[in-house]
């Protein structure tokens, strides 16, 4: 199914030259494969791989270039696909020569924009783990400059591309994916607002709303994100999922080892507590707080209960709007 609580899942298209790292990104982010295992991923001849994973908040498709993708092929309905796409991620292998990749990027972006000007275009400058910091900045600047020159030459300077430096060997790929997904969530300002209210009333330092299946955070409060905090949250989710898989009761409905009442608490030895609670089937809140604040767990749980109700309302309102639109269309 393509919806969560009746809300259509954000749809993402992952494109790029063959061997740029698309399958690896999919396996690492959505299927918990360890980065070094991707070395043994077999190169596939399928040009289009649909991800049918039902355990995540997002859905996406992978396309290879070059392949049989021919924008002039009348049997290939790229228009329909671009119309239903929220974000187009183009992966560029930064350890390889990228001249061909850039020309493919340009062709794809200009085609897609003509069909659907609302797509957000995201460029992953990928495999940067082998590069020094200076080198990374240099590559990003060069790629940025070249793509913008191409767009300006084509009279399409209004198209906006966002760039990310990514690698599957650290958390940069999760961070980049989080930003991409957040742009596709219309309720984001409301979610952020609710998180702000929740943390300030509960003595919490930082709270993330996570898509548990992918470790993408779909929202956080407005205090700045510190990479280390984010990494700790990801590690906590891994621990919780691993323990649930081993000792948990299989939830037959969704095949997930956790359910809407799951929760976990980890006390770190520096007086920090990490507190995880499920919000919906896919989403969990992970909070960072000091030991003193955790003493008032009752208050936190009460506030969390209110937060959860508010979240359900946010999504319910949307469902109702969608339903009444459908009714109107039927008349
Ligand atoms: P695809 O054809 O675009 O799906 O590319 P693959 O996912 O098959 O990846 C091609 C190769 O790139 C594999 O050997 C991966 O291990 C490697 N790779 C993918 N991501 C990274 C990365 O972030 N860093 C490095 N160093 N190698 C990567």
Short mmCIF file of C-alpha atoms and ligand atoms in Angstrom, two decimals:
data_model
loop_
_atom_site.label_atom_id
_atom_site.label_comp_id
_atom_site.label_asym_id
_atom_site.label_seq_id
_atom_site.Cartn_x
_atom_site.Cartn_y
_atom_site.Cartn_z
CA UNK A 1 0.00 0.00 0.00
CA UNK A 2 1.21 3.49 -0.70
CA UNK A 3 -0.22 5.31 2.25
CA UNK A 4 0.22 5.65 5.98
CA UNK A 5 -2.97 6.45 7.88
CA UNK A 6 -4.41 7.44 4.53
CA UNK A 7 -1.58 9.91 3.88
CA UNK A 8 0.20 9.30 0.61
CA UNK A 9 3.83 8.33 1.18
CA UNK A 10 6.45 10.64 -0.29
CA UNK A 11 7.78 9.13 -3.53
CA UNK A 12 11.45 9.34 -4.34
CA UNK A 13 13.28 8.49 -7.54
CA UNK A 14 16.94 7.50 -7.22
CA UNK A 15 18.91 7.95 -10.46
CA UNK A 16 22.48 7.97 -11.67
CA UNK A 17 25.02 6.16 -13.80
CA UNK A 18 25.48 2.45 -13.26
CA UNK A 19 27.87 1.73 -10.33
CA UNK A 20 27.39 5.19 -8.85
CA UNK A 21 26.12 3.56 -5.65
CA UNK A 22 22.32 3.56 -5.89
CA UNK A 23 21.70 -0.05 -4.84
CA UNK A 24 24.18 0.32 -2.00
CA UNK A 25 22.35 3.41 -0.74
CA UNK A 26 19.04 1.56 -0.90
CA UNK A 27 20.40 -1.50 0.92
CA UNK A 28 22.20 0.47 3.63
CA UNK A 29 19.44 3.00 4.35
CA UNK A 30 16.36 0.84 3.94
CA UNK A 31 17.52 -2.73 4.49
CA UNK A 32 20.14 -2.44 7.22
CA UNK A 33 22.94 -3.86 5.09
CA UNK A 34 26.40 -3.03 6.43
CA UNK A 35 28.41 -0.79 4.05
CA UNK A 36 31.19 -3.31 3.45
CA UNK A 37 28.68 -5.94 2.31
CA UNK A 38 27.75 -3.70 -0.64
CA UNK A 39 31.10 -4.60 -2.18
CA UNK A 40 29.53 -7.93 -3.06
CA UNK A 41 26.30 -6.55 -4.47
CA UNK A 42 25.83 -7.97 -7.90
CA UNK A 43 25.50 -5.50 -10.68
CA UNK A 44 21.96 -5.80 -11.91
CA UNK A 45 20.71 -5.45 -15.45
CA UNK A 46 17.30 -4.35 -14.38
CA UNK A 47 17.11 -0.66 -15.13
CA UNK A 48 14.29 -0.05 -12.77
CA UNK A 49 14.06 -1.44 -9.25
CA UNK A 50 10.94 -0.79 -7.28
CA UNK A 51 11.24 -0.81 -3.53
CA UNK A 52 8.16 -2.39 -2.07
CA UNK A 53 9.35 -2.24 1.51
CA UNK A 54 6.24 -1.86 3.61
CA UNK A 55 8.12 -1.04 6.79
CA UNK A 56 9.01 2.54 6.01
CA UNK A 57 7.35 5.91 5.74
CA UNK A 58 8.79 6.60 2.27
CA UNK A 59 8.58 4.68 -0.99
CA UNK A 60 10.97 4.93 -3.86
CA UNK A 61 12.23 3.65 -7.18
CA UNK A 62 15.71 3.32 -8.63
CA UNK A 63 16.65 4.02 -12.24
CA UNK A 64 20.00 3.30 -13.87
CA UNK A 65 21.76 5.41 -16.47
CA UNK A 66 22.79 4.55 -19.06
CA UNK A 67 20.32 1.82 -19.63
CA UNK A 68 17.41 1.40 -21.87
CA UNK A 69 16.05 4.67 -20.53
CA UNK A 70 15.41 6.64 -23.64
CA UNK A 71 13.39 9.80 -23.26
CA UNK A 72 12.36 9.50 -26.90
CA UNK A 73 11.00 5.98 -26.57
CA UNK A 74 7.21 6.31 -26.83
CA UNK A 75 6.60 3.13 -24.80
CA UNK A 76 8.49 4.54 -21.84
CA UNK A 77 6.06 6.68 -19.91
CA UNK A 78 8.51 8.87 -18.02
CA UNK A 79 5.96 11.68 -17.86
CA UNK A 80 3.63 9.69 -15.68
CA UNK A 81 6.47 8.74 -13.34
CA UNK A 82 7.80 12.30 -13.02
CA UNK A 83 4.31 13.52 -12.30
CA UNK A 84 4.00 11.20 -9.30
CA UNK A 85 7.48 11.93 -7.95
CA UNK A 86 8.20 14.20 -4.98
CA UNK A 87 11.98 14.20 -5.12
CA UNK A 88 14.51 13.16 -7.71
CA UNK A 89 17.87 12.18 -6.24
CA UNK A 90 20.71 12.03 -8.74
CA UNK A 91 23.77 10.11 -7.51
CA UNK A 92 27.21 11.10 -8.80
CA UNK A 93 30.30 8.97 -8.05
CA UNK A 94 32.82 11.53 -6.79
CA UNK A 95 35.70 9.06 -7.12
CA UNK A 96 35.12 8.73 -10.85
CA UNK A 97 35.20 11.09 -13.78
CA UNK A 98 31.83 12.82 -13.72
CA UNK A 99 31.53 14.47 -17.14
CA UNK A 100 29.00 11.95 -18.44
CA UNK A 101 27.09 11.96 -15.15
CA UNK A 102 26.69 15.73 -15.34
CA UNK A 103 25.32 15.62 -18.86
CA UNK A 104 22.84 12.91 -17.81
CA UNK A 105 21.90 14.99 -14.80
CA UNK A 106 21.22 17.99 -17.00
CA UNK A 107 19.10 15.99 -19.45
CA UNK A 108 17.09 14.38 -16.65
CA UNK A 109 16.48 17.57 -14.71
CA UNK A 110 15.32 19.55 -17.72
CA UNK A 111 12.99 16.74 -18.84
CA UNK A 112 11.54 16.22 -15.40
CA UNK A 113 11.09 19.94 -14.78
CA UNK A 114 9.02 20.33 -17.94
CA UNK A 115 6.66 17.59 -16.78
CA UNK A 116 6.57 18.52 -13.10
CA UNK A 117 8.09 21.83 -11.93
CA UNK A 118 7.31 20.91 -8.31
CA UNK A 119 9.85 18.05 -8.09
CA UNK A 120 12.71 18.81 -5.73
CA UNK A 121 16.04 18.07 -7.38
CA UNK A 122 18.68 16.62 -5.07
CA UNK A 123 22.25 15.80 -6.10
CA UNK A 124 24.23 13.33 -3.98
CA UNK A 125 27.95 13.77 -4.54
CA UNK A 126 28.60 10.24 -3.38
CA UNK A 127 31.52 8.06 -2.13
CA UNK A 128 33.26 11.05 -0.56
CA UNK A 129 34.76 8.79 2.14
CA UNK A 130 37.97 8.58 0.08
CA UNK A 131 38.40 12.36 -0.16
CA UNK A 132 40.04 14.91 2.14
CA UNK A 133 37.88 17.77 3.43
CA UNK A 134 39.46 20.26 1.03
CA UNK A 135 38.94 17.90 -1.84
CA UNK A 136 35.25 17.44 -0.93
CA UNK A 137 34.57 21.19 -0.94
CA UNK A 138 36.47 21.53 -4.19
CA UNK A 139 34.41 18.78 -5.90
CA UNK A 140 31.14 20.24 -4.65
CA UNK A 141 32.07 23.71 -5.89
CA UNK A 142 33.08 22.38 -9.30
CA UNK A 143 29.91 20.28 -9.74
CA UNK A 144 27.71 23.12 -8.52
CA UNK A 145 29.32 25.56 -10.96
CA UNK A 146 29.12 23.26 -13.97
CA UNK A 147 25.48 22.26 -13.45
CA UNK A 148 24.37 25.84 -12.95
CA UNK A 149 26.25 26.98 -16.05
CA UNK A 150 24.49 24.26 -18.07
CA UNK A 151 21.09 25.33 -16.73
CA UNK A 152 21.76 29.02 -17.37
CA UNK A 153 22.90 28.24 -20.92
CA UNK A 154 19.60 26.41 -21.45
CA UNK A 155 17.65 29.40 -20.12
CA UNK A 156 16.51 27.38 -17.10
CA UNK A 157 18.25 29.17 -14.25
CA UNK A 158 15.01 29.04 -12.23
CA UNK A 159 15.59 25.30 -11.60
CA UNK A 160 17.05 24.83 -8.16
CA UNK A 161 19.37 21.93 -7.33
CA UNK A 162 20.47 21.03 -3.79
CA UNK A 163 23.82 19.32 -3.20
CA UNK A 164 24.90 16.87 -0.49
CA UNK A 165 28.22 15.16 0.20
CA UNK A 166 27.39 11.54 1.00
CA UNK A 167 28.94 8.20 1.87
CA UNK A 168 27.47 4.92 3.04
CA UNK A 169 30.44 4.52 5.40
CA UNK A 170 29.17 7.19 7.82
CA UNK A 171 25.88 8.85 8.76
CA UNK A 172 26.03 11.43 5.96
CA UNK A 173 23.78 9.31 3.74
CA UNK A 174 21.09 9.15 6.46
CA UNK A 175 21.40 12.86 7.14
CA UNK A 176 21.05 13.71 3.43
CA UNK A 177 18.05 11.38 3.04
CA UNK A 178 16.44 12.97 6.09
CA UNK A 179 16.68 16.42 4.54
CA UNK A 180 15.27 15.17 1.24
CA UNK A 181 12.31 13.48 2.92
CA UNK A 182 11.59 16.45 5.19
CA UNK A 183 11.04 18.69 2.16
CA UNK A 184 8.25 16.32 1.07
CA UNK A 185 6.26 16.43 4.29
CA UNK A 186 3.67 19.21 4.13
CA UNK A 187 3.00 18.93 7.88
CA UNK A 188 6.66 19.62 8.76
CA UNK A 189 6.17 23.10 10.34
CA UNK A 190 3.36 21.70 12.50
CA UNK A 191 5.45 18.71 13.55
CA UNK A 192 8.37 20.98 14.49
CA UNK A 193 6.07 23.20 16.45
CA UNK A 194 4.63 20.25 18.37
CA UNK A 195 8.13 18.97 19.12
CA UNK A 196 9.17 22.42 20.40
CA UNK A 197 6.21 22.54 22.74
CA UNK A 198 6.79 18.97 23.86
CA UNK A 199 10.47 19.41 24.76
CA UNK A 200 10.09 22.76 26.47
CA UNK A 201 7.31 21.40 28.70
CA UNK A 202 9.20 18.20 29.53
CA UNK A 203 12.75 19.38 30.26
CA UNK A 204 14.07 17.54 27.20
CA UNK A 205 17.14 18.77 25.32
CA UNK A 206 16.52 17.35 21.88
CA UNK A 207 13.84 15.24 20.24
CA UNK A 208 13.73 13.55 16.85
CA UNK A 209 10.81 11.94 15.08
CA UNK A 210 12.26 8.91 13.30
CA UNK A 211 11.11 6.63 10.54
CA UNK A 212 12.24 3.51 12.38
CA UNK A 213 12.60 1.36 9.27
CA UNK A 214 15.18 3.64 7.65
CA UNK A 215 16.59 5.73 10.54
CA UNK A 216 15.63 8.84 8.58
CA UNK A 217 14.42 11.59 10.88
CA UNK A 218 11.37 13.25 9.46
CA UNK A 219 11.29 16.12 11.97
CA UNK A 220 13.11 17.55 14.97
CA UNK A 221 12.66 20.55 17.28
CA UNK A 222 14.24 23.81 16.14
CA UNK A 223 17.46 23.60 18.18
CA UNK A 224 20.48 22.81 15.96
CA UNK A 225 21.21 19.16 15.05
CA UNK A 226 24.49 17.84 16.36
CA UNK A 227 25.85 14.95 14.29
CA UNK A 228 26.96 12.99 17.36
CA UNK A 229 23.51 13.16 18.93
CA UNK A 230 21.98 12.01 15.68
CA UNK A 231 24.44 9.11 15.44
CA UNK A 232 23.60 8.04 18.99
CA UNK A 233 19.90 8.01 18.09
CA UNK A 234 20.61 5.83 15.05
CA UNK A 235 22.64 3.43 17.20
CA UNK A 236 19.83 3.29 19.73
CA UNK A 237 17.30 2.38 17.03
CA UNK A 238 19.63 -0.38 15.83
CA UNK A 239 19.90 -1.77 19.35
CA UNK A 240 16.15 -1.64 19.90
CA UNK A 241 15.37 -3.31 16.58
CA UNK A 242 18.01 -6.01 17.10
CA UNK A 243 16.77 -6.85 20.60
CA UNK A 244 13.14 -6.80 19.44
CA UNK A 245 13.96 -9.10 16.54
CA UNK A 246 15.60 -11.61 18.87
CA UNK A 247 13.28 -11.43 21.88
CA UNK A 248 10.18 -9.59 20.68
CA UNK A 249 6.80 -11.02 19.81
CA UNK A 250 6.35 -10.94 16.07
CA UNK A 251 3.62 -8.47 15.26
CA UNK A 252 1.69 -10.50 12.75
CA UNK A 253 -0.19 -7.57 11.29
CA UNK A 254 2.80 -5.79 9.78
CA UNK A 255 5.51 -8.38 10.32
CA UNK A 256 7.39 -5.88 12.48
CA UNK A 257 8.97 -6.84 15.78
CA UNK A 258 7.83 -3.58 17.39
CA UNK A 259 4.41 -2.00 17.70
CA UNK A 260 2.79 1.29 18.67
CA UNK A 261 3.42 0.69 22.38
CA UNK A 262 7.13 -0.15 22.14
CA UNK A 263 9.58 1.90 24.16
CA UNK A 264 13.18 1.77 25.38
CA UNK A 265 15.40 3.68 27.80
CA UNK A 266 19.20 3.86 27.72
CA UNK A 267 21.19 5.53 30.53
CA UNK A 268 24.58 6.75 29.34
CA UNK A 269 27.39 7.09 31.87
CA UNK A 270 27.58 10.87 31.38
CA UNK A 271 24.18 11.52 33.06
CA UNK A 272 22.38 11.60 29.72
CA UNK A 273 19.28 9.50 29.12
CA UNK A 274 18.00 8.49 25.69
CA UNK A 275 14.31 7.68 25.64
CA UNK A 276 12.58 6.05 22.66
CA UNK A 277 8.83 5.72 22.26
CA UNK A 278 6.77 4.58 19.30
CA UNK A 279 4.33 7.14 17.93
CA UNK A 280 2.77 5.20 15.06
CA UNK A 281 3.50 1.95 13.28
CA UNK A 282 6.43 3.57 11.43
CA UNK A 283 7.41 6.54 13.55
CA UNK A 284 9.22 6.72 16.87
CA UNK A 285 10.27 9.66 18.99
CA UNK A 286 13.84 9.61 20.34
CA UNK A 287 14.59 12.12 23.12
CA UNK A 288 17.80 13.30 24.74
CA UNK A 289 17.58 14.50 28.30
CA UNK A 290 19.50 14.84 31.53
CA UNK A 291 19.09 12.35 34.36
CA UNK A 292 17.44 15.03 36.58
CA UNK A 293 14.73 15.68 34.01
CA UNK A 294 14.15 11.97 33.57
CA UNK A 295 13.19 11.80 37.26
CA UNK A 296 9.91 13.35 36.15
CA UNK A 297 9.12 10.54 33.75
CA UNK A 298 5.40 10.73 34.59
CA UNK A 299 5.25 14.28 33.29
CA UNK A 300 7.17 13.33 30.15
CA UNK A 301 4.85 10.42 29.48
CA UNK A 302 1.79 12.60 29.97
CA UNK A 303 3.18 15.24 27.58
CA UNK A 304 4.07 12.49 25.15
CA UNK A 305 0.51 11.23 25.26
CA UNK A 306 -0.72 14.74 24.32
CA UNK A 307 1.91 14.98 21.59
CA UNK A 308 0.84 11.64 20.13
CA UNK A 309 -2.80 12.69 20.07
CA UNK A 310 -1.88 15.94 18.34
CA UNK A 311 0.14 14.05 15.72
CA UNK A 312 -2.79 11.78 15.01
CA UNK A 313 -4.99 14.83 14.55
CA UNK A 314 -2.50 16.43 12.18
CA UNK A 315 -2.59 13.36 9.95
CA UNK A 316 -6.35 12.82 10.41
CA UNK A 317 -7.19 16.34 9.23
CA UNK A 318 -5.30 15.60 6.07
CA UNK A 319 -7.16 12.36 5.56
CA UNK A 320 -10.47 14.15 5.97
CA UNK A 321 -9.44 16.85 3.50
CA UNK A 322 -8.39 14.16 1.02
CA UNK A 323 -11.67 12.31 1.51
CA UNK A 324 -13.83 15.37 1.00
CA UNK A 325 -11.85 16.27 -2.10
CA UNK A 326 -12.57 12.80 -3.44
CA UNK A 327 -16.27 13.23 -2.71
CA UNK A 328 -16.29 16.59 -4.47
CA UNK A 329 -14.60 15.08 -7.48
CA UNK A 330 -17.20 12.34 -7.67
CA UNK A 331 -20.07 14.79 -7.89
P1 LIG B 1 24.52 1.05 -8.70
O1 LIG B 1 24.84 0.36 -9.98
O2 LIG B 1 24.36 2.53 -8.90
O3 LIG B 1 23.34 0.45 -7.99
O4 LIG B 1 25.82 0.93 -7.77
P2 LIG B 1 26.13 -0.12 -6.60
O5 LIG B 1 25.27 0.15 -5.44
O6 LIG B 1 26.12 -1.50 -7.18
O7 LIG B 1 27.61 0.30 -6.13
C1 LIG B 1 28.75 0.15 -6.92
C2 LIG B 1 29.98 0.05 -6.02
O8 LIG B 1 30.17 1.27 -5.30
C3 LIG B 1 29.89 -1.06 -4.97
O9 LIG B 1 31.11 -1.79 -5.01
C4 LIG B 1 29.77 -0.34 -3.65
O10 LIG B 1 30.41 -1.02 -2.59
C5 LIG B 1 30.46 0.99 -3.94
N1 LIG B 1 29.95 2.09 -3.10
C6 LIG B 1 28.64 2.46 -2.94
N2 LIG B 1 28.54 3.51 -2.09
C7 LIG B 1 29.80 3.82 -1.70
C8 LIG B 1 30.37 4.82 -0.82
O11 LIG B 1 29.69 5.65 -0.20
N3 LIG B 1 31.73 4.83 -0.69
C9 LIG B 1 32.53 3.93 -1.34
N4 LIG B 1 33.86 4.03 -1.14
N5 LIG B 1 32.04 2.98 -2.16
C10 LIG B 1 30.70 2.91 -2.34
#
